[in-house]
């Protein structure tokens, strides 16, 4: 299984992550606007709007040419996105965060994989341990340093409708 190492996150890459995250989060990418809400421990957090309609907030960071995104839609649903080359369609996925492990199916879209995390997955992400996602011979590991603060900032962003 190929192992993809990680590197330091950068804010410009995080904003690129969030731009694509807007598409995945169900907004019209041509009409989507982003407003920087803040940064925390290498995560860039933005509010996403479609015209005058607030859609949600997301946090993103780049790790060695791969991006990780976490979004909270205005309706309260979370979304995790990993920009990794993937096959199209539904894929069997293994996710490990610290000592916790999940097997489930997620959607591959050619250049990314996304899914709605369970509450337990979000709790594990908040712990800040390393996250490893594996599917069809690909393995990507990302340290989730600062993820707890990023999730809190995303929640705060949504609670204030991005303002």
Short mmCIF file of N, CA and C in Angstrom, two decimals:
data_model
loop_
_atom_site.label_atom_id
_atom_site.label_comp_id
_atom_site.label_asym_id
_atom_site.label_seq_id
_atom_site.Cartn_x
_atom_site.Cartn_y
_atom_site.Cartn_z
N UNK A 1 0.84 -1.17 0.00
CA UNK A 1 0.00 0.00 0.00
C UNK A 1 0.90 1.24 0.00
N UNK A 2 0.78 2.18 -0.95
CA UNK A 2 1.63 3.36 -0.93
C UNK A 2 1.34 4.21 0.29
N UNK A 3 2.39 4.72 0.90
CA UNK A 3 2.25 5.60 2.06
C UNK A 3 2.54 7.02 1.61
N UNK A 4 1.66 7.93 1.93
CA UNK A 4 1.82 9.33 1.54
C UNK A 4 2.20 10.14 2.76
N UNK A 5 3.45 10.63 2.87
CA UNK A 5 3.86 11.40 4.03
C UNK A 5 3.20 12.78 4.03
N UNK A 6 3.32 13.48 5.14
CA UNK A 6 2.70 14.80 5.26
C UNK A 6 3.75 15.86 5.53
N UNK A 7 3.40 17.10 5.23
CA UNK A 7 4.29 18.22 5.48
C UNK A 7 3.50 19.33 6.15
N UNK A 8 4.19 20.45 6.39
CA UNK A 8 3.57 21.60 7.04
C UNK A 8 2.44 22.18 6.21
N UNK A 9 1.33 22.54 6.86
CA UNK A 9 0.22 23.16 6.14
C UNK A 9 0.54 24.59 5.75
N UNK A 10 -0.13 25.10 4.71
CA UNK A 10 0.05 26.50 4.33
C UNK A 10 -1.31 27.12 4.11
N UNK A 11 -1.47 28.39 4.47
CA UNK A 11 -2.76 29.05 4.36
C UNK A 11 -3.25 29.15 2.93
N UNK A 12 -2.43 29.55 1.93
CA UNK A 12 -2.95 29.60 0.56
C UNK A 12 -3.51 28.26 0.11
N UNK A 13 -2.83 27.18 0.45
CA UNK A 13 -3.34 25.86 0.08
C UNK A 13 -4.64 25.57 0.80
N UNK A 14 -4.72 25.99 2.06
CA UNK A 14 -5.96 25.77 2.81
C UNK A 14 -7.12 26.48 2.14
N UNK A 15 -6.89 27.66 1.62
CA UNK A 15 -7.96 28.38 0.95
C UNK A 15 -8.34 27.70 -0.35
N UNK A 16 -7.36 27.10 -1.04
CA UNK A 16 -7.67 26.31 -2.23
C UNK A 16 -8.51 25.10 -1.85
N UNK A 17 -8.15 24.45 -0.76
CA UNK A 17 -8.93 23.34 -0.25
C UNK A 17 -10.37 23.77 -0.04
N UNK A 18 -10.55 24.91 0.58
CA UNK A 18 -11.89 25.37 0.92
C UNK A 18 -12.68 25.77 -0.31
N UNK A 19 -12.00 26.24 -1.34
CA UNK A 19 -12.67 26.57 -2.58
C UNK A 19 -13.32 25.32 -3.18
N UNK A 20 -12.56 24.24 -3.22
CA UNK A 20 -13.11 22.99 -3.73
C UNK A 20 -14.12 22.42 -2.75
N UNK A 21 -13.89 22.62 -1.46
CA UNK A 21 -14.83 22.17 -0.45
C UNK A 21 -16.20 22.80 -0.65
N UNK A 22 -16.22 24.02 -1.12
CA UNK A 22 -17.50 24.70 -1.40
C UNK A 22 -18.30 23.91 -2.42
N UNK A 23 -17.62 23.42 -3.44
CA UNK A 23 -18.30 22.61 -4.46
C UNK A 23 -18.88 21.35 -3.85
N UNK A 24 -18.06 20.67 -3.07
CA UNK A 24 -18.47 19.42 -2.47
C UNK A 24 -19.58 19.65 -1.46
N UNK A 25 -19.58 20.80 -0.81
CA UNK A 25 -20.56 21.09 0.23
C UNK A 25 -21.92 21.46 -0.34
N UNK A 26 -22.06 21.41 -1.65
CA UNK A 26 -23.38 21.61 -2.25
C UNK A 26 -23.67 23.03 -2.66
N UNK A 27 -22.65 23.83 -2.88
CA UNK A 27 -22.89 25.19 -3.35
C UNK A 27 -22.51 25.29 -4.81
N UNK A 28 -23.05 26.26 -5.50
CA UNK A 28 -22.71 26.53 -6.89
C UNK A 28 -21.35 27.21 -6.90
N UNK A 29 -20.32 26.53 -7.39
CA UNK A 29 -18.96 27.05 -7.28
C UNK A 29 -18.79 28.40 -7.96
N UNK A 30 -19.55 28.68 -9.01
CA UNK A 30 -19.42 29.98 -9.69
C UNK A 30 -19.96 31.11 -8.82
N UNK A 31 -20.96 30.82 -8.01
CA UNK A 31 -21.58 31.86 -7.18
C UNK A 31 -21.05 31.85 -5.75
N UNK A 32 -20.20 30.89 -5.41
CA UNK A 32 -19.72 30.76 -4.04
C UNK A 32 -18.71 31.83 -3.71
N UNK A 33 -18.90 32.45 -2.56
CA UNK A 33 -17.92 33.39 -2.04
C UNK A 33 -17.39 32.84 -0.73
N UNK A 34 -16.15 33.18 -0.46
CA UNK A 34 -15.50 32.77 0.77
C UNK A 34 -15.05 34.00 1.52
N UNK A 35 -15.25 33.97 2.82
CA UNK A 35 -14.73 35.04 3.66
C UNK A 35 -13.89 34.38 4.73
N UNK A 36 -12.64 34.81 4.83
CA UNK A 36 -11.76 34.24 5.84
C UNK A 36 -12.33 34.55 7.22
N UNK A 37 -12.58 33.52 7.99
CA UNK A 37 -13.09 33.67 9.35
C UNK A 37 -11.94 33.70 10.33
N UNK A 38 -10.88 32.93 10.06
CA UNK A 38 -9.71 32.92 10.93
C UNK A 38 -8.78 31.79 10.59
N UNK A 39 -7.68 31.74 11.30
CA UNK A 39 -6.72 30.65 11.15
C UNK A 39 -6.38 30.14 12.55
N UNK A 40 -6.08 28.87 12.62
CA UNK A 40 -5.70 28.28 13.90
C UNK A 40 -4.82 27.06 13.63
N UNK A 41 -3.62 27.08 14.18
CA UNK A 41 -2.69 25.95 14.11
C UNK A 41 -2.56 25.36 12.71
N UNK A 42 -2.40 26.21 11.70
CA UNK A 42 -2.21 25.74 10.33
C UNK A 42 -3.47 25.47 9.55
N UNK A 43 -4.62 25.63 10.17
CA UNK A 43 -5.91 25.45 9.50
C UNK A 43 -6.46 26.81 9.13
N UNK A 44 -6.91 26.96 7.89
CA UNK A 44 -7.61 28.17 7.47
C UNK A 44 -9.10 27.90 7.55
N UNK A 45 -9.85 28.81 8.16
CA UNK A 45 -11.30 28.63 8.32
C UNK A 45 -12.01 29.74 7.55
N UNK A 46 -12.93 29.35 6.68
CA UNK A 46 -13.68 30.33 5.89
C UNK A 46 -15.18 30.07 6.01
N UNK A 47 -15.93 31.16 5.82
CA UNK A 47 -17.39 31.09 5.69
C UNK A 47 -17.71 30.97 4.21
N UNK A 48 -18.67 30.15 3.87
CA UNK A 48 -19.05 29.92 2.48
C UNK A 48 -20.47 30.42 2.25
N UNK A 49 -20.65 31.24 1.22
CA UNK A 49 -21.97 31.77 0.89
C UNK A 49 -22.23 31.60 -0.59
N UNK A 50 -23.49 31.45 -0.93
CA UNK A 50 -23.97 31.41 -2.31
C UNK A 50 -24.79 32.67 -2.50
N UNK A 51 -24.22 33.70 -3.09
CA UNK A 51 -24.91 34.97 -3.16
C UNK A 51 -25.12 35.50 -1.75
N UNK A 52 -26.37 35.74 -1.37
CA UNK A 52 -26.69 36.22 -0.03
C UNK A 52 -26.99 35.08 0.94
N UNK A 53 -26.95 33.84 0.47
CA UNK A 53 -27.31 32.71 1.32
C UNK A 53 -26.08 32.07 1.96
N UNK A 54 -26.04 32.08 3.29
CA UNK A 54 -24.97 31.45 4.04
C UNK A 54 -25.10 29.93 3.90
N UNK A 55 -24.00 29.25 3.51
CA UNK A 55 -24.02 27.80 3.28
C UNK A 55 -23.32 27.00 4.37
N UNK A 56 -22.37 27.62 5.07
CA UNK A 56 -21.64 26.89 6.09
C UNK A 56 -20.23 27.40 6.20
N UNK A 57 -19.41 26.67 6.94
CA UNK A 57 -18.01 27.05 7.13
C UNK A 57 -17.14 25.80 6.98
N UNK A 58 -15.89 26.02 6.66
CA UNK A 58 -14.99 24.90 6.49
C UNK A 58 -13.59 25.25 6.93
N UNK A 59 -12.84 24.23 7.32
CA UNK A 59 -11.43 24.36 7.68
C UNK A 59 -10.64 23.47 6.73
N UNK A 60 -9.49 23.94 6.33
CA UNK A 60 -8.66 23.14 5.44
C UNK A 60 -7.19 23.38 5.66
N UNK A 61 -6.40 22.41 5.29
CA UNK A 61 -4.95 22.55 5.32
C UNK A 61 -4.34 21.60 4.30
N UNK A 62 -3.15 21.96 3.84
CA UNK A 62 -2.40 21.11 2.90
C UNK A 62 -1.35 20.36 3.67
N UNK A 63 -1.15 19.11 3.27
CA UNK A 63 -0.13 18.28 3.88
C UNK A 63 0.59 17.53 2.78
N UNK A 64 1.77 18.04 2.38
CA UNK A 64 2.62 17.42 1.37
C UNK A 64 1.90 17.18 0.05
N UNK A 65 1.25 18.22 -0.44
CA UNK A 65 0.58 18.13 -1.72
C UNK A 65 -0.80 17.49 -1.67
N UNK A 66 -1.22 17.06 -0.53
CA UNK A 66 -2.56 16.51 -0.32
C UNK A 66 -3.31 17.45 0.61
N UNK A 67 -4.61 17.59 0.38
CA UNK A 67 -5.38 18.50 1.21
C UNK A 67 -6.42 17.75 2.02
N UNK A 68 -6.70 18.31 3.18
CA UNK A 68 -7.72 17.79 4.08
C UNK A 68 -8.71 18.92 4.33
N UNK A 69 -9.99 18.64 4.24
CA UNK A 69 -11.02 19.63 4.51
C UNK A 69 -12.08 19.10 5.44
N UNK A 70 -12.56 19.97 6.33
CA UNK A 70 -13.64 19.64 7.25
C UNK A 70 -14.66 20.77 7.12
N UNK A 71 -15.90 20.44 6.80
CA UNK A 71 -16.92 21.48 6.64
C UNK A 71 -18.12 21.18 7.53
N UNK A 72 -18.78 22.26 7.94
CA UNK A 72 -20.05 22.17 8.66
C UNK A 72 -21.04 23.01 7.88
N UNK A 73 -22.02 22.34 7.31
CA UNK A 73 -23.04 23.04 6.53
C UNK A 73 -23.98 23.79 7.48
N UNK A 74 -24.67 24.78 6.95
CA UNK A 74 -25.62 25.56 7.74
C UNK A 74 -26.71 24.68 8.34
N UNK A 75 -27.00 23.53 7.71
CA UNK A 75 -28.03 22.63 8.23
C UNK A 75 -27.53 21.73 9.37
N UNK A 76 -26.24 21.89 9.74
CA UNK A 76 -25.69 21.14 10.86
C UNK A 76 -24.98 19.85 10.49
N UNK A 77 -24.88 19.53 9.21
CA UNK A 77 -24.21 18.29 8.80
C UNK A 77 -22.73 18.55 8.51
N UNK A 78 -21.89 17.64 8.99
CA UNK A 78 -20.44 17.72 8.80
C UNK A 78 -20.04 16.95 7.54
N UNK A 79 -18.89 17.32 6.98
CA UNK A 79 -18.36 16.66 5.80
C UNK A 79 -16.84 16.63 5.91
N UNK A 80 -16.23 15.48 5.66
CA UNK A 80 -14.77 15.36 5.57
C UNK A 80 -14.41 15.12 4.12
N UNK A 81 -13.36 15.79 3.66
CA UNK A 81 -12.92 15.64 2.27
C UNK A 81 -11.40 15.49 2.27
N UNK A 82 -10.92 14.53 1.49
CA UNK A 82 -9.49 14.32 1.30
C UNK A 82 -9.22 14.38 -0.19
N UNK A 83 -8.33 15.28 -0.62
CA UNK A 83 -7.99 15.40 -2.04
C UNK A 83 -6.86 14.43 -2.33
N UNK A 84 -7.28 13.23 -2.75
CA UNK A 84 -6.39 12.12 -3.06
C UNK A 84 -6.93 11.51 -4.35
N UNK A 85 -6.07 11.11 -5.28
CA UNK A 85 -6.59 10.43 -6.46
C UNK A 85 -7.40 9.20 -6.05
N UNK A 86 -8.62 9.11 -6.59
CA UNK A 86 -9.51 8.00 -6.24
C UNK A 86 -10.24 7.51 -7.48
N UNK A 87 -10.70 6.28 -7.43
CA UNK A 87 -11.62 5.83 -8.47
C UNK A 87 -12.96 6.55 -8.31
N UNK A 88 -13.77 6.56 -9.35
CA UNK A 88 -15.11 7.15 -9.29
C UNK A 88 -16.06 6.18 -8.59
N UNK A 89 -16.99 6.72 -7.83
CA UNK A 89 -18.05 5.91 -7.23
C UNK A 89 -17.82 5.56 -5.78
N UNK A 90 -18.64 4.65 -5.31
CA UNK A 90 -18.61 4.26 -3.91
C UNK A 90 -17.44 3.30 -3.67
N UNK A 91 -16.69 3.53 -2.59
CA UNK A 91 -15.50 2.75 -2.29
C UNK A 91 -15.55 2.22 -0.87
N UNK A 92 -15.02 1.01 -0.64
CA UNK A 92 -14.84 0.56 0.74
C UNK A 92 -13.64 1.31 1.33
N UNK A 93 -13.82 1.85 2.52
CA UNK A 93 -12.81 2.70 3.15
C UNK A 93 -12.52 2.19 4.56
N UNK A 94 -11.27 2.29 4.96
CA UNK A 94 -10.88 2.04 6.33
C UNK A 94 -10.34 3.36 6.87
N UNK A 95 -10.79 3.76 8.04
CA UNK A 95 -10.36 4.99 8.68
C UNK A 95 -9.87 4.66 10.07
N UNK A 96 -8.66 5.11 10.40
CA UNK A 96 -8.11 4.92 11.73
C UNK A 96 -7.71 6.27 12.27
N UNK A 97 -8.14 6.55 13.49
CA UNK A 97 -7.75 7.78 14.19
C UNK A 97 -7.31 7.34 15.58
N UNK A 98 -6.00 7.49 15.85
CA UNK A 98 -5.47 6.97 17.10
C UNK A 98 -5.70 5.47 17.15
N UNK A 99 -6.37 4.98 18.20
CA UNK A 99 -6.63 3.55 18.33
C UNK A 99 -8.02 3.15 17.83
N UNK A 100 -8.77 4.11 17.31
CA UNK A 100 -10.13 3.81 16.82
C UNK A 100 -10.11 3.50 15.33
N UNK A 101 -10.99 2.58 14.92
CA UNK A 101 -11.00 2.12 13.53
C UNK A 101 -12.44 1.98 13.04
N UNK A 102 -12.67 2.39 11.79
CA UNK A 102 -13.98 2.26 11.16
C UNK A 102 -13.82 1.70 9.75
N UNK A 103 -14.75 0.86 9.35
CA UNK A 103 -14.88 0.37 7.98
C UNK A 103 -16.23 0.86 7.47
N UNK A 104 -16.24 1.50 6.30
CA UNK A 104 -17.49 2.03 5.76
C UNK A 104 -17.30 2.28 4.27
N UNK A 105 -18.30 2.83 3.63
CA UNK A 105 -18.23 3.16 2.21
C UNK A 105 -18.27 4.68 2.08
N UNK A 106 -17.49 5.20 1.12
CA UNK A 106 -17.44 6.64 0.86
C UNK A 106 -17.44 6.85 -0.65
N UNK A 107 -17.64 8.09 -1.06
CA UNK A 107 -17.72 8.42 -2.48
C UNK A 107 -16.39 8.93 -2.99
N UNK A 108 -15.85 8.26 -4.02
CA UNK A 108 -14.66 8.72 -4.72
C UNK A 108 -15.09 9.51 -5.94
N UNK A 109 -14.39 10.60 -6.20
CA UNK A 109 -14.77 11.49 -7.31
C UNK A 109 -13.60 11.74 -8.25
N UNK A 110 -12.68 10.79 -8.36
CA UNK A 110 -11.55 10.95 -9.27
C UNK A 110 -10.37 11.65 -8.63
N UNK A 111 -10.63 12.78 -7.96
CA UNK A 111 -9.52 13.51 -7.33
C UNK A 111 -9.75 13.73 -5.84
N UNK A 112 -10.85 13.20 -5.30
CA UNK A 112 -11.11 13.38 -3.87
C UNK A 112 -12.06 12.28 -3.38
N UNK A 113 -12.04 12.11 -2.08
CA UNK A 113 -12.97 11.21 -1.42
C UNK A 113 -13.63 11.99 -0.30
N UNK A 114 -14.94 11.84 -0.15
CA UNK A 114 -15.65 12.60 0.87
C UNK A 114 -16.70 11.73 1.54
N UNK A 115 -17.02 12.09 2.78
CA UNK A 115 -18.06 11.37 3.53
C UNK A 115 -18.50 12.21 4.72
N UNK A 116 -19.67 11.87 5.22
CA UNK A 116 -20.19 12.51 6.43
C UNK A 116 -19.68 11.71 7.63
N UNK A 117 -18.86 12.32 8.48
CA UNK A 117 -18.32 11.58 9.62
C UNK A 117 -19.36 11.37 10.71
N UNK A 118 -19.21 10.28 11.44
CA UNK A 118 -20.07 10.04 12.60
C UNK A 118 -19.61 10.94 13.76
N UNK A 119 -20.44 11.05 14.76
CA UNK A 119 -20.09 11.83 15.95
C UNK A 119 -18.83 11.26 16.59
N UNK A 120 -18.71 9.92 16.61
CA UNK A 120 -17.51 9.29 17.19
C UNK A 120 -16.26 9.62 16.39
N UNK A 121 -16.38 9.69 15.07
CA UNK A 121 -15.23 10.08 14.24
C UNK A 121 -14.81 11.50 14.58
N UNK A 122 -15.79 12.40 14.69
CA UNK A 122 -15.46 13.79 15.02
C UNK A 122 -14.80 13.88 16.39
N UNK A 123 -15.28 13.11 17.36
CA UNK A 123 -14.66 13.10 18.68
C UNK A 123 -13.22 12.62 18.59
N UNK A 124 -12.97 11.60 17.78
CA UNK A 124 -11.61 11.09 17.60
C UNK A 124 -10.72 12.12 16.92
N UNK A 125 -11.26 12.83 15.93
CA UNK A 125 -10.50 13.88 15.24
C UNK A 125 -10.12 14.97 16.24
N UNK A 126 -11.05 15.32 17.12
CA UNK A 126 -10.78 16.35 18.14
C UNK A 126 -9.62 15.96 19.05
N UNK A 127 -9.38 14.66 19.19
CA UNK A 127 -8.29 14.20 20.06
C UNK A 127 -6.92 14.58 19.51
N UNK A 128 -6.87 14.89 18.21
CA UNK A 128 -5.62 15.37 17.62
C UNK A 128 -4.65 14.29 17.20
N UNK A 129 -5.02 13.02 17.31
CA UNK A 129 -4.13 11.95 16.90
C UNK A 129 -4.02 11.86 15.39
N UNK A 130 -3.13 11.01 14.92
CA UNK A 130 -2.96 10.83 13.48
C UNK A 130 -4.18 10.14 12.89
N UNK A 131 -4.56 10.56 11.70
CA UNK A 131 -5.68 9.99 10.96
C UNK A 131 -5.10 9.28 9.75
N UNK A 132 -5.52 8.04 9.53
CA UNK A 132 -5.12 7.30 8.34
C UNK A 132 -6.37 6.84 7.61
N UNK A 133 -6.44 7.17 6.33
CA UNK A 133 -7.55 6.72 5.49
C UNK A 133 -6.94 5.79 4.43
N UNK A 134 -7.56 4.63 4.25
CA UNK A 134 -7.07 3.63 3.29
C UNK A 134 -8.22 3.15 2.42
N UNK A 135 -7.93 3.00 1.14
CA UNK A 135 -8.92 2.46 0.20
C UNK A 135 -8.19 2.00 -1.05
N UNK A 136 -8.60 0.88 -1.60
CA UNK A 136 -8.11 0.35 -2.87
C UNK A 136 -6.60 0.53 -3.08
N UNK A 137 -5.81 0.13 -2.10
CA UNK A 137 -4.36 0.18 -2.23
C UNK A 137 -3.72 1.52 -1.95
N UNK A 138 -4.49 2.52 -1.58
CA UNK A 138 -3.95 3.83 -1.24
C UNK A 138 -4.08 4.05 0.25
N UNK A 139 -3.05 4.65 0.82
CA UNK A 139 -3.06 4.96 2.25
C UNK A 139 -2.53 6.37 2.43
N UNK A 140 -3.27 7.19 3.16
CA UNK A 140 -2.88 8.57 3.44
C UNK A 140 -2.99 8.80 4.94
N UNK A 141 -1.90 9.29 5.53
CA UNK A 141 -1.88 9.59 6.96
C UNK A 141 -1.66 11.07 7.15
N UNK A 142 -2.45 11.66 8.03
CA UNK A 142 -2.35 13.09 8.32
C UNK A 142 -2.37 13.30 9.83
N UNK A 143 -1.40 14.05 10.35
CA UNK A 143 -1.49 14.41 11.77
C UNK A 143 -2.62 15.43 11.91
N UNK A 144 -3.50 15.23 12.83
CA UNK A 144 -4.64 16.13 12.99
C UNK A 144 -4.36 17.19 14.06
N UNK A 145 -3.09 17.59 14.14
CA UNK A 145 -2.70 18.63 15.08
C UNK A 145 -3.53 19.87 14.84
N UNK A 146 -4.10 20.39 15.89
CA UNK A 146 -4.91 21.60 15.78
C UNK A 146 -6.33 21.37 15.32
N UNK A 147 -6.69 20.11 15.03
CA UNK A 147 -8.03 19.83 14.50
C UNK A 147 -9.13 20.18 15.50
N UNK A 148 -8.87 19.97 16.78
CA UNK A 148 -9.89 20.30 17.79
C UNK A 148 -10.21 21.79 17.75
N UNK A 149 -9.15 22.62 17.71
CA UNK A 149 -9.36 24.07 17.63
C UNK A 149 -10.00 24.47 16.30
N UNK A 150 -9.62 23.78 15.22
CA UNK A 150 -10.21 24.09 13.91
C UNK A 150 -11.70 23.75 13.91
N UNK A 151 -12.07 22.60 14.47
CA UNK A 151 -13.49 22.22 14.54
C UNK A 151 -14.27 23.21 15.39
N UNK A 152 -13.67 23.65 16.49
CA UNK A 152 -14.34 24.64 17.35
C UNK A 152 -14.54 25.95 16.60
N UNK A 153 -13.53 26.36 15.81
CA UNK A 153 -13.65 27.61 15.05
C UNK A 153 -14.70 27.47 13.94
N UNK A 154 -14.75 26.30 13.30
CA UNK A 154 -15.77 26.06 12.27
C UNK A 154 -17.17 26.15 12.90
N UNK A 155 -17.34 25.54 14.07
CA UNK A 155 -18.63 25.59 14.76
C UNK A 155 -18.99 27.03 15.12
N UNK A 156 -18.02 27.78 15.61
CA UNK A 156 -18.24 29.19 15.95
C UNK A 156 -18.62 30.00 14.71
N UNK A 157 -17.96 29.71 13.61
CA UNK A 157 -18.25 30.38 12.33
C UNK A 157 -19.71 30.13 11.93
N UNK A 158 -20.16 28.88 12.03
CA UNK A 158 -21.54 28.55 11.67
C UNK A 158 -22.51 29.19 12.66
N UNK A 159 -22.17 29.14 13.95
CA UNK A 159 -23.04 29.74 14.98
C UNK A 159 -23.28 31.22 14.73
N UNK A 160 -22.29 31.88 14.10
CA UNK A 160 -22.39 33.32 13.80
C UNK A 160 -22.68 33.57 12.32
N UNK A 161 -23.15 32.55 11.62
CA UNK A 161 -23.47 32.65 10.18
C UNK A 161 -22.34 33.27 9.38
N UNK A 162 -21.12 32.93 9.77
CA UNK A 162 -19.94 33.36 9.02
C UNK A 162 -19.45 34.75 9.35
N UNK A 163 -20.14 35.48 10.23
CA UNK A 163 -19.74 36.87 10.51
C UNK A 163 -19.16 37.09 11.86
#
